[in-house]
Coordinates of C-alpha atoms in Angstrom, one line a residue:
Chain A
M202 CA -40.0 -70.4 212.4
K203 CA -36.5 -71.5 211.2
T204 CA -36.8 -74.8 213.1
L205 CA -40.3 -75.4 211.7
L206 CA -39.2 -74.9 208.1
F207 CA -36.1 -77.1 208.6
G208 CA -38.3 -79.9 210.1
L209 CA -40.8 -79.6 207.3
C210 CA -37.9 -79.8 204.8
L211 CA -36.7 -83.0 206.4
L212 CA -40.2 -84.4 206.4
L213 CA -40.7 -83.6 202.7
S214 CA -37.3 -85.1 201.9
G215 CA -38.4 -88.3 203.6
F216 CA -41.6 -88.4 201.4
A217 CA -39.6 -87.7 198.3
A218 CA -37.1 -90.4 199.1
T219 CA -39.9 -93.0 198.7
A220 CA -41.6 -91.3 195.9
Q221 CA -42.0 -92.4 192.3
D222 CA -42.4 -90.9 188.8
S223 CA -44.2 -87.6 188.6
L224 CA -44.2 -86.7 184.9
A225 CA -47.9 -87.2 184.3
Y226 CA -48.6 -83.4 183.9
R227 CA -46.7 -81.1 181.6
S228 CA -47.4 -77.7 183.3
G229 CA -47.7 -76.4 186.8
I230 CA -48.4 -73.2 188.8
R231 CA -46.7 -72.7 192.1
I232 CA -47.5 -70.2 194.8
Q233 CA -44.9 -69.7 197.4
Y234 CA -44.4 -67.7 200.6
G235 CA -41.5 -67.6 202.9
G236 CA -38.7 -65.7 204.6
A237 CA -36.1 -63.5 202.9
Y238 CA -32.9 -63.1 204.9
P239 CA -30.5 -60.3 203.8
T240 CA -27.0 -61.5 203.0
G241 CA -23.7 -59.8 202.0
D242 CA -23.8 -56.1 201.5
F243 CA -27.6 -56.0 201.9
N244 CA -27.1 -57.0 205.5
N245 CA -24.5 -54.2 206.1
T246 CA -24.7 -51.8 209.0
N247 CA -21.1 -50.7 208.7
F248 CA -20.5 -47.2 210.1
E249 CA -17.8 -46.6 207.5
E250 CA -20.1 -47.1 204.5
D251 CA -21.7 -44.0 203.2
Y252 CA -25.2 -45.4 203.2
P253 CA -25.4 -48.9 204.8
P254 CA -28.8 -50.5 203.9
F255 CA -29.8 -51.7 207.4
A256 CA -32.0 -54.4 205.8
K257 CA -33.6 -56.9 208.2
E258 CA -35.1 -60.3 207.6
G259 CA -38.3 -60.0 205.6
S260 CA -40.7 -62.0 203.4
M261 CA -41.0 -63.0 199.8
F262 CA -44.2 -64.0 197.8
Q263 CA -43.8 -65.8 194.5
V264 CA -46.0 -67.1 191.7
S265 CA -44.4 -69.4 189.2
Y266 CA -45.5 -71.1 186.0
L267 CA -43.4 -74.0 184.7
R268 CA -43.8 -76.2 181.6
S269 CA -42.0 -79.3 180.5
I270 CA -39.6 -78.9 177.6
K271 CA -37.8 -82.2 177.9
E272 CA -38.2 -85.2 180.1
R273 CA -36.9 -83.6 183.3
L274 CA -36.3 -80.1 182.2
F275 CA -38.9 -77.4 182.8
A276 CA -39.0 -73.8 181.7
G277 CA -41.2 -71.0 183.0
A278 CA -41.5 -67.6 184.6
T279 CA -41.7 -66.2 188.1
L280 CA -43.2 -63.1 189.5
A281 CA -42.0 -62.3 193.0
W282 CA -42.4 -59.6 195.6
R283 CA -39.8 -59.2 198.3
R284 CA -40.0 -56.9 201.3
N285 CA -37.2 -56.3 203.9
T286 CA -37.8 -53.8 206.7
F287 CA -35.2 -51.1 207.7
D288 CA -33.5 -51.9 211.0
M289 CA -34.5 -48.7 212.7
D290 CA -33.4 -49.8 216.2
K291 CA -29.9 -50.3 215.0
F292 CA -29.9 -47.0 213.2
A293 CA -31.1 -45.1 216.2
D294 CA -31.2 -46.6 219.7
P295 CA -34.8 -46.7 221.0
A296 CA -33.6 -44.8 224.1
D297 CA -31.8 -42.1 222.1
E298 CA -32.5 -38.8 223.8
L299 CA -31.9 -36.8 220.6
V300 CA -34.7 -38.6 218.7
T301 CA -38.3 -37.4 219.1
D302 CA -39.9 -39.5 216.4
K303 CA -38.9 -42.0 213.8
S304 CA -40.4 -44.1 211.0
S305 CA -39.4 -46.1 208.0
K306 CA -40.7 -48.0 205.0
P307 CA -39.1 -51.3 203.8
W308 CA -36.8 -52.2 201.0
Q309 CA -39.0 -53.7 198.3
S310 CA -38.3 -55.5 195.0
V311 CA -40.6 -57.0 192.3
F312 CA -38.9 -59.6 190.3
V313 CA -39.8 -60.9 186.8
M314 CA -37.7 -63.9 186.1
A315 CA -37.4 -66.6 183.4
D316 CA -36.7 -70.0 185.1
A317 CA -35.1 -73.2 184.1
E318 CA -35.7 -76.2 186.4
Y319 CA -34.2 -79.6 186.4
R320 CA -36.0 -82.3 188.3
F321 CA -34.8 -85.5 190.0
I322 CA -37.8 -87.6 190.0
A323 CA -38.8 -89.8 192.9
R324 CA -41.9 -92.0 193.6
D325 CA -44.4 -89.3 194.8
G326 CA -42.6 -86.2 193.9
F327 CA -39.2 -84.8 193.0
F328 CA -36.2 -82.7 194.0
Y329 CA -35.3 -79.8 191.7
V330 CA -32.7 -77.2 191.1
K331 CA -33.8 -73.9 189.5
G332 CA -31.9 -71.1 187.9
S333 CA -33.5 -67.8 187.2
L334 CA -32.6 -64.7 185.2
G335 CA -34.6 -61.5 184.8
S336 CA -35.0 -58.1 186.1
A337 CA -36.1 -56.4 189.3
F338 CA -37.9 -53.1 190.0
S339 CA -36.7 -52.0 193.4
R340 CA -37.6 -49.3 195.9
S341 CA -35.1 -48.2 198.6
A342 CA -36.1 -47.9 202.2
R343 CA -37.7 -44.6 203.2
L344 CA -36.4 -43.1 206.5
Q345 CA -37.4 -40.2 208.6
V346 CA -35.9 -39.4 212.0
N347 CA -36.9 -36.3 213.8
T348 CA -34.4 -35.0 216.3
L349 CA -34.0 -32.1 218.6
Y350 CA -31.7 -30.5 216.0
G351 CA -33.5 -31.3 212.8
T352 CA -34.8 -34.1 210.6
I353 CA -32.9 -36.9 208.9
N354 CA -35.2 -37.4 205.9
R355 CA -34.3 -40.0 203.3
P356 CA -37.1 -40.5 200.7
A357 CA -37.5 -43.8 198.9
D358 CA -36.0 -44.0 195.4
N359 CA -36.7 -46.4 192.6
G360 CA -34.3 -48.5 190.6
F361 CA -34.5 -51.1 187.8
A362 CA -31.8 -53.7 187.3
F363 CA -30.8 -57.2 186.2
A364 CA -31.6 -60.0 188.7
Y365 CA -30.7 -63.6 189.1
G366 CA -31.7 -66.5 191.4
L367 CA -30.6 -70.0 192.2
H368 CA -32.9 -72.2 194.2
S369 CA -33.4 -75.9 195.0
G370 CA -36.4 -77.6 196.5
V371 CA -38.5 -80.6 197.0
Q372 CA -42.1 -81.2 196.0
V373 CA -44.5 -84.0 197.1
D374 CA -47.3 -84.7 194.6
L375 CA -50.8 -85.4 195.8
N376 CA -52.5 -86.1 192.5
Q377 CA -52.7 -82.8 190.6
F378 CA -51.7 -80.9 193.7
G379 CA -48.4 -80.7 195.4
I380 CA -46.7 -79.1 198.3
G381 CA -43.1 -78.3 198.8
F382 CA -40.2 -76.4 200.3
E383 CA -37.7 -74.3 198.4
T384 CA -34.5 -72.5 199.4
G385 CA -32.0 -70.5 197.6
V386 CA -30.7 -67.0 196.8
I387 CA -32.1 -64.1 194.7
S388 CA -30.2 -61.0 194.0
T389 CA -30.3 -57.7 192.2
R390 CA -28.2 -54.5 192.2
S391 CA -30.0 -51.2 191.6
T392 CA -28.8 -47.7 191.5
F393 CA -30.4 -45.2 193.9
E394 CA -30.1 -41.5 194.6
I395 CA -29.9 -40.1 198.0
T396 CA -29.8 -36.5 199.2
D397 CA -28.3 -35.6 202.5
A398 CA -29.3 -32.9 205.0
Q399 CA -27.0 -30.4 203.2
G400 CA -28.8 -31.0 199.9
K401 CA -25.9 -33.0 198.3
T402 CA -27.2 -35.8 196.1
T403 CA -25.2 -39.0 195.8
R404 CA -25.8 -41.9 193.4
Y405 CA -24.9 -45.3 194.7
K406 CA -25.3 -48.9 193.8
Q407 CA -26.9 -51.3 196.3
T408 CA -26.7 -55.1 196.0
M409 CA -29.9 -56.6 197.4
A410 CA -29.4 -60.3 197.9
T411 CA -31.4 -62.5 200.2
I412 CA -31.4 -66.2 201.2
N413 CA -34.9 -67.4 200.8
C414 CA -36.7 -70.3 202.5
G415 CA -40.4 -70.8 201.6
L416 CA -43.3 -73.2 201.5
F417 CA -45.3 -73.6 198.3
A418 CA -48.4 -75.2 196.9
N419 CA -48.4 -76.4 193.3
Y420 CA -51.2 -77.2 190.9
S421 CA -50.2 -79.4 187.8
F422 CA -52.2 -79.7 184.6
Chain B
M126 CA -8.1 -68.0 251.8
K127 CA -6.4 -68.6 248.5
T128 CA -9.7 -69.5 246.9
K129 CA -11.3 -66.2 248.2
L130 CA -8.4 -64.2 246.9
L131 CA -8.7 -66.0 243.5
L132 CA -12.4 -65.3 243.4
L133 CA -11.8 -61.6 244.3
Y134 CA -9.1 -61.3 241.7
T135 CA -11.4 -62.9 239.0
S136 CA -14.3 -60.6 240.0
I137 CA -12.1 -57.6 239.7
L138 CA -10.8 -58.7 236.3
L139 CA -14.4 -59.4 235.0
T140 CA -15.5 -56.0 236.3
L141 CA -12.7 -54.2 234.6
S142 CA -13.0 -56.1 231.3
S143 CA -16.7 -55.2 231.0
C144 CA -16.1 -51.4 231.2
H145 CA -14.9 -50.9 227.6
T146 CA -17.7 -49.9 225.3
E147 CA -17.9 -48.6 221.7
T148 CA -21.0 -47.3 220.0
E149 CA -21.8 -45.9 216.6
D150 CA -23.8 -42.7 216.4
F151 CA -25.6 -42.7 213.0
I152 CA -27.7 -39.7 214.1
S153 CA -24.5 -37.7 214.4
K154 CA -23.1 -39.1 211.1
Y155 CA -26.1 -37.9 209.1
C156 CA -26.1 -34.7 211.1
P157 CA -29.6 -33.1 210.7
G158 CA -28.6 -29.6 212.0
S159 CA -26.5 -27.6 214.4
C160 CA -23.5 -29.5 213.0
T161 CA -19.9 -29.3 214.0
V162 CA -17.7 -29.3 211.0
I163 CA -14.0 -30.0 210.7
K164 CA -12.8 -29.5 207.1
G165 CA -9.5 -28.9 205.4
R166 CA -6.9 -30.6 203.3
L167 CA -4.6 -33.6 204.0
T168 CA -1.1 -33.5 202.4
T169 CA 2.3 -35.1 202.5
D170 CA 5.8 -34.2 201.2
D171 CA 6.1 -30.8 202.8
R172 CA 2.4 -30.0 202.2
S173 CA 3.0 -30.2 198.4
K174 CA 1.2 -33.4 197.6
P175 CA -2.4 -34.2 198.4
L176 CA -3.2 -37.4 200.3
G177 CA -6.3 -38.7 198.6
G178 CA -8.4 -41.7 199.6
V179 CA -7.6 -41.6 203.3
M180 CA -10.5 -42.4 205.6
L181 CA -10.8 -40.0 208.5
E182 CA -13.0 -40.6 211.5
V183 CA -14.2 -38.6 214.4
R184 CA -14.6 -40.4 217.7
Y185 CA -15.8 -39.1 221.1
E186 CA -13.6 -40.8 223.7
E187 CA -13.6 -41.0 227.5
F188 CA -10.8 -42.8 229.3
S189 CA -10.3 -43.6 232.9
M190 CA -7.9 -46.0 234.6
F191 CA -10.3 -48.9 234.4
S192 CA -12.7 -48.1 231.7
S193 CA -13.1 -46.5 228.3
F194 CA -16.0 -45.3 226.2
K195 CA -15.8 -44.6 222.5
R196 CA -18.6 -43.3 220.3
R197 CA -18.0 -43.1 216.5
K198 CA -19.3 -39.7 215.3
A199 CA -18.4 -39.3 211.6
V200 CA -16.4 -40.7 208.8
A201 CA -15.2 -39.1 205.6
T202 CA -12.6 -40.0 202.9
T203 CA -10.3 -37.4 201.4
D204 CA -10.8 -36.6 197.7
A205 CA -8.1 -36.7 195.1
N206 CA -7.0 -33.2 196.2
G207 CA -6.8 -34.3 199.8
N208 CA -9.9 -32.3 200.8
F209 CA -12.2 -33.6 203.5
E210 CA -15.2 -32.5 205.5
L211 CA -16.2 -34.2 208.7
R212 CA -19.7 -33.2 209.8
F213 CA -21.2 -34.5 213.1
L214 CA -23.8 -33.6 215.7
M215 CA -22.5 -33.2 219.3
R216 CA -24.5 -34.6 222.1
D217 CA -24.9 -32.8 225.4
D218 CA -22.6 -35.3 227.2
E219 CA -19.9 -34.6 224.6
I220 CA -19.7 -30.9 225.2
G221 CA -17.2 -30.4 228.0
N222 CA -18.0 -28.4 231.1
A223 CA -15.9 -25.5 232.5
D224 CA -13.2 -27.7 234.1
G225 CA -13.0 -30.0 231.1
S226 CA -13.7 -33.1 233.1
F227 CA -15.4 -34.9 230.2
G228 CA -13.9 -36.7 227.2
E229 CA -12.3 -35.6 224.0
M230 CA -13.3 -35.5 220.4
N231 CA -10.5 -37.1 218.4
V232 CA -9.9 -37.2 214.7
Y233 CA -8.2 -40.4 213.4
A234 CA -6.7 -41.2 210.0
H235 CA -7.0 -44.8 208.7
L236 CA -3.5 -45.0 207.3
D237 CA -0.4 -47.1 207.7
T238 CA 1.6 -45.6 210.6
S239 CA 4.6 -47.7 209.7
K240 CA 4.9 -45.6 206.5
Y241 CA 3.5 -42.2 207.6
L242 CA 4.7 -40.0 210.4
T243 CA 2.0 -38.6 212.7
C244 CA 2.7 -36.3 215.5
S245 CA 1.1 -38.6 218.0
G246 CA 2.8 -41.7 216.7
S247 CA -0.6 -43.3 216.3
Q248 CA -3.5 -42.8 213.8
R249 CA -4.8 -40.0 216.0
L250 CA -4.3 -36.6 214.2
L251 CA -6.2 -34.1 216.3
A252 CA -7.8 -33.9 219.7
Y253 CA -10.4 -31.3 220.8
Y254 CA -11.7 -30.7 224.3
R255 CA -13.9 -27.7 223.9
L256 CA -15.8 -28.3 220.7
K257 CA -19.4 -26.9 220.4
R258 CA -22.3 -27.3 218.1
D259 CA -22.7 -24.9 215.1
T260 CA -19.0 -24.6 214.7
T261 CA -16.7 -24.9 211.7
L262 CA -13.0 -25.5 212.0
A263 CA -10.5 -25.4 209.1
V264 CA -7.5 -27.6 209.4
N265 CA -4.8 -28.2 206.8
Y266 CA -2.8 -31.2 208.0
N267 CA 0.6 -32.5 206.8
I268 CA 1.4 -36.2 207.3
P269 CA 5.0 -36.8 206.0
R270 CA 6.2 -40.2 204.9
K271 CA 8.7 -41.8 207.2
A272 CA 12.5 -41.8 207.1
F273 CA 14.7 -42.8 210.0
V274 CA 17.7 -41.4 211.9
Q275 CA 19.9 -43.5 214.2
V276 CA 21.3 -41.0 216.7
Q277 CA 24.3 -41.8 218.8
A278 CA 25.3 -39.6 221.7
L279 CA 29.0 -39.6 222.5
N280 CA 30.8 -38.7 225.8
T281 CA 27.6 -38.7 227.9
A282 CA 29.6 -40.4 230.6
A283 CA 31.1 -36.9 231.3
M284 CA 27.7 -35.4 232.1
Q285 CA 27.6 -33.9 235.6
T286 CA 24.7 -32.5 237.7
G287 CA 23.3 -29.4 235.9
D288 CA 24.6 -30.4 232.5
N289 CA 22.1 -31.0 229.8
L290 CA 22.0 -32.5 226.2
T291 CA 18.9 -32.5 224.1
T292 CA 18.3 -33.3 220.4
D293 CA 15.1 -32.1 218.7
F294 CA 13.8 -33.0 215.2
I295 CA 12.0 -30.0 213.9
V296 CA 9.6 -30.8 211.0
D297 CA 6.7 -29.0 209.4
A298 CA 4.0 -31.6 210.1
G299 CA 0.6 -31.7 211.7
A300 CA -1.8 -28.8 211.6
A301 CA -0.5 -25.9 209.6
D302 CA -1.4 -23.4 212.4
D303 CA 0.2 -25.5 215.1
P304 CA 3.5 -27.0 214.0
S305 CA 4.9 -26.9 217.6
T306 CA 2.9 -30.0 218.4
C307 CA 5.1 -32.1 216.2
V308 CA 8.7 -31.8 217.5
P309 CA 9.9 -35.1 218.7
G310 CA 13.1 -35.0 220.7
I311 CA 15.3 -36.8 223.3
F312 CA 16.9 -35.8 226.6
W313 CA 20.2 -37.6 226.7
H314 CA 21.7 -38.8 229.9
R315 CA 24.4 -41.1 231.1
N316 CA 22.4 -44.3 230.5
V317 CA 20.9 -43.4 227.1
T318 CA 23.5 -43.2 224.3
A319 CA 21.7 -44.3 221.2
Q320 CA 18.2 -44.1 219.8
T321 CA 16.4 -44.4 216.4
F322 CA 13.8 -41.8 215.4
A323 CA 11.3 -41.7 212.7
I324 CA 11.5 -38.3 210.9
A325 CA 9.8 -36.8 207.9
A326 CA 10.9 -37.8 204.4
N327 CA 10.8 -35.6 201.2
Q328 CA 11.1 -32.4 203.2
Q329 CA 13.6 -30.6 205.3
V330 CA 14.1 -31.7 208.9
T331 CA 16.2 -29.6 211.2
I332 CA 18.1 -31.6 213.8
R333 CA 18.8 -29.2 216.6
T334 CA 21.0 -30.1 219.6
Y335 CA 21.0 -28.0 222.8
K336 CA 24.0 -28.5 225.1
R337 CA 24.7 -27.1 228.6
K338 CA 28.1 -28.1 229.8
S339 CA 29.6 -26.6 233.0
G340 CA 27.1 -23.7 232.7
V341 CA 27.9 -22.9 229.0
E342 CA 25.0 -23.3 226.6
T343 CA 25.5 -24.1 222.9
V344 CA 23.1 -24.8 220.1
T345 CA 24.0 -26.6 216.9
S346 CA 21.6 -27.2 213.9
E347 CA 21.8 -29.3 210.8
T348 CA 19.2 -29.7 208.1
V349 CA 18.7 -33.0 206.3
T350 CA 16.3 -34.2 203.6
L351 CA 15.8 -37.9 203.3
T352 CA 13.8 -40.1 200.9
P353 CA 11.0 -42.3 202.3
G354 CA 12.3 -45.4 204.1
Q355 CA 15.9 -44.1 204.1
T356 CA 18.0 -44.4 207.4
I357 CA 21.0 -42.2 208.3
N358 CA 23.3 -42.2 211.2
Y359 CA 23.8 -39.0 213.2
Q360 CA 26.1 -38.3 216.1
V361 CA 25.9 -35.7 218.9
T362 CA 28.8 -35.2 221.2
F363 CA 28.6 -33.9 224.8

């Protein structure tokens, strides 16, 4: 998958290098889907941390609207949904004789972002860099592990926090339509509550940053 | 022949180097029930000052001549008053049998052993061989800061068969209910005439010397209190 995305990126870069002006349309809608790879603390499985997140690679779906506000500067908004599964096999070995049953639900975030995008125009498309600010509604991973001596039960909790993103990409225009590739990082830091087996509740902050690589389709009007 | 020996030697080295494993037991760390609990207070300066913010860790460890196995069981950090609670779930293979042929459950403190004096000389504070599930242990543990004494033994050349000269440094450190585990000392003999010891600072240390010379036994004691990092010279004479 990674190799495929990288190859496509190179291909699109080649198209873009020979492209020409693409400012015929003032607005566009972009639909994007790709991988979301946890980075930094979100990738943590450190035993010494109170509650390491055990986030695995996941996916992100985005819908964006952009409108020209200057010659090469566009502003808009993005609605994104990101999903990263809990690495249960790292938390409890599949062959663990103490575990009788286990299940989990993923980390999830819904982002609502305001975007500013600057384009470097080529013959049949453009490169761009995009900065995003907004907020994210996040849900922590739910975890249940049944053992011979009791259950580790960690319900999901919800959090709402500031979010930011920084992405770059390339788009090839095919009349009103376009296809492209985007990569970058998106991050938020929510506060969650967790209650242990002894009933003690702890509030903690969890940074949830992912490196994203995705393919998109664009419609300009 | 040399090639065969080299191959054999390499094979043995590879085999030995692959026998050291370390695992992390998250099921134990988030103990769901039947927990073993070690709780208490960590202090320094003659048990008068709490040691806050020290990370403690429980590990199950098995050692043999050519292999080792470590399983991290629990971590906890002492609060501002030095209080801690380590809670973990023991697995069947960690509960020793009657002749104790299995491993040991050790408690480690993540602190700077160049500044703090532990009874083991390492970060290991406690070792248990017979722990069970559904058990709670209370431990109040003193970790003094370090001072140093350079001890010189005089006239050891005069020691004969049956003579004896020993110097102990008696300090209240370690577990409150078992201070005897923390008495470092030295047996002097003809070839050892000087040694530097780390001792406890900010609390009394009794330096006790036992001497048996020509069948006559004498005991001398002196009490010193040093500041952290301080070094003094001390002489014992046979």
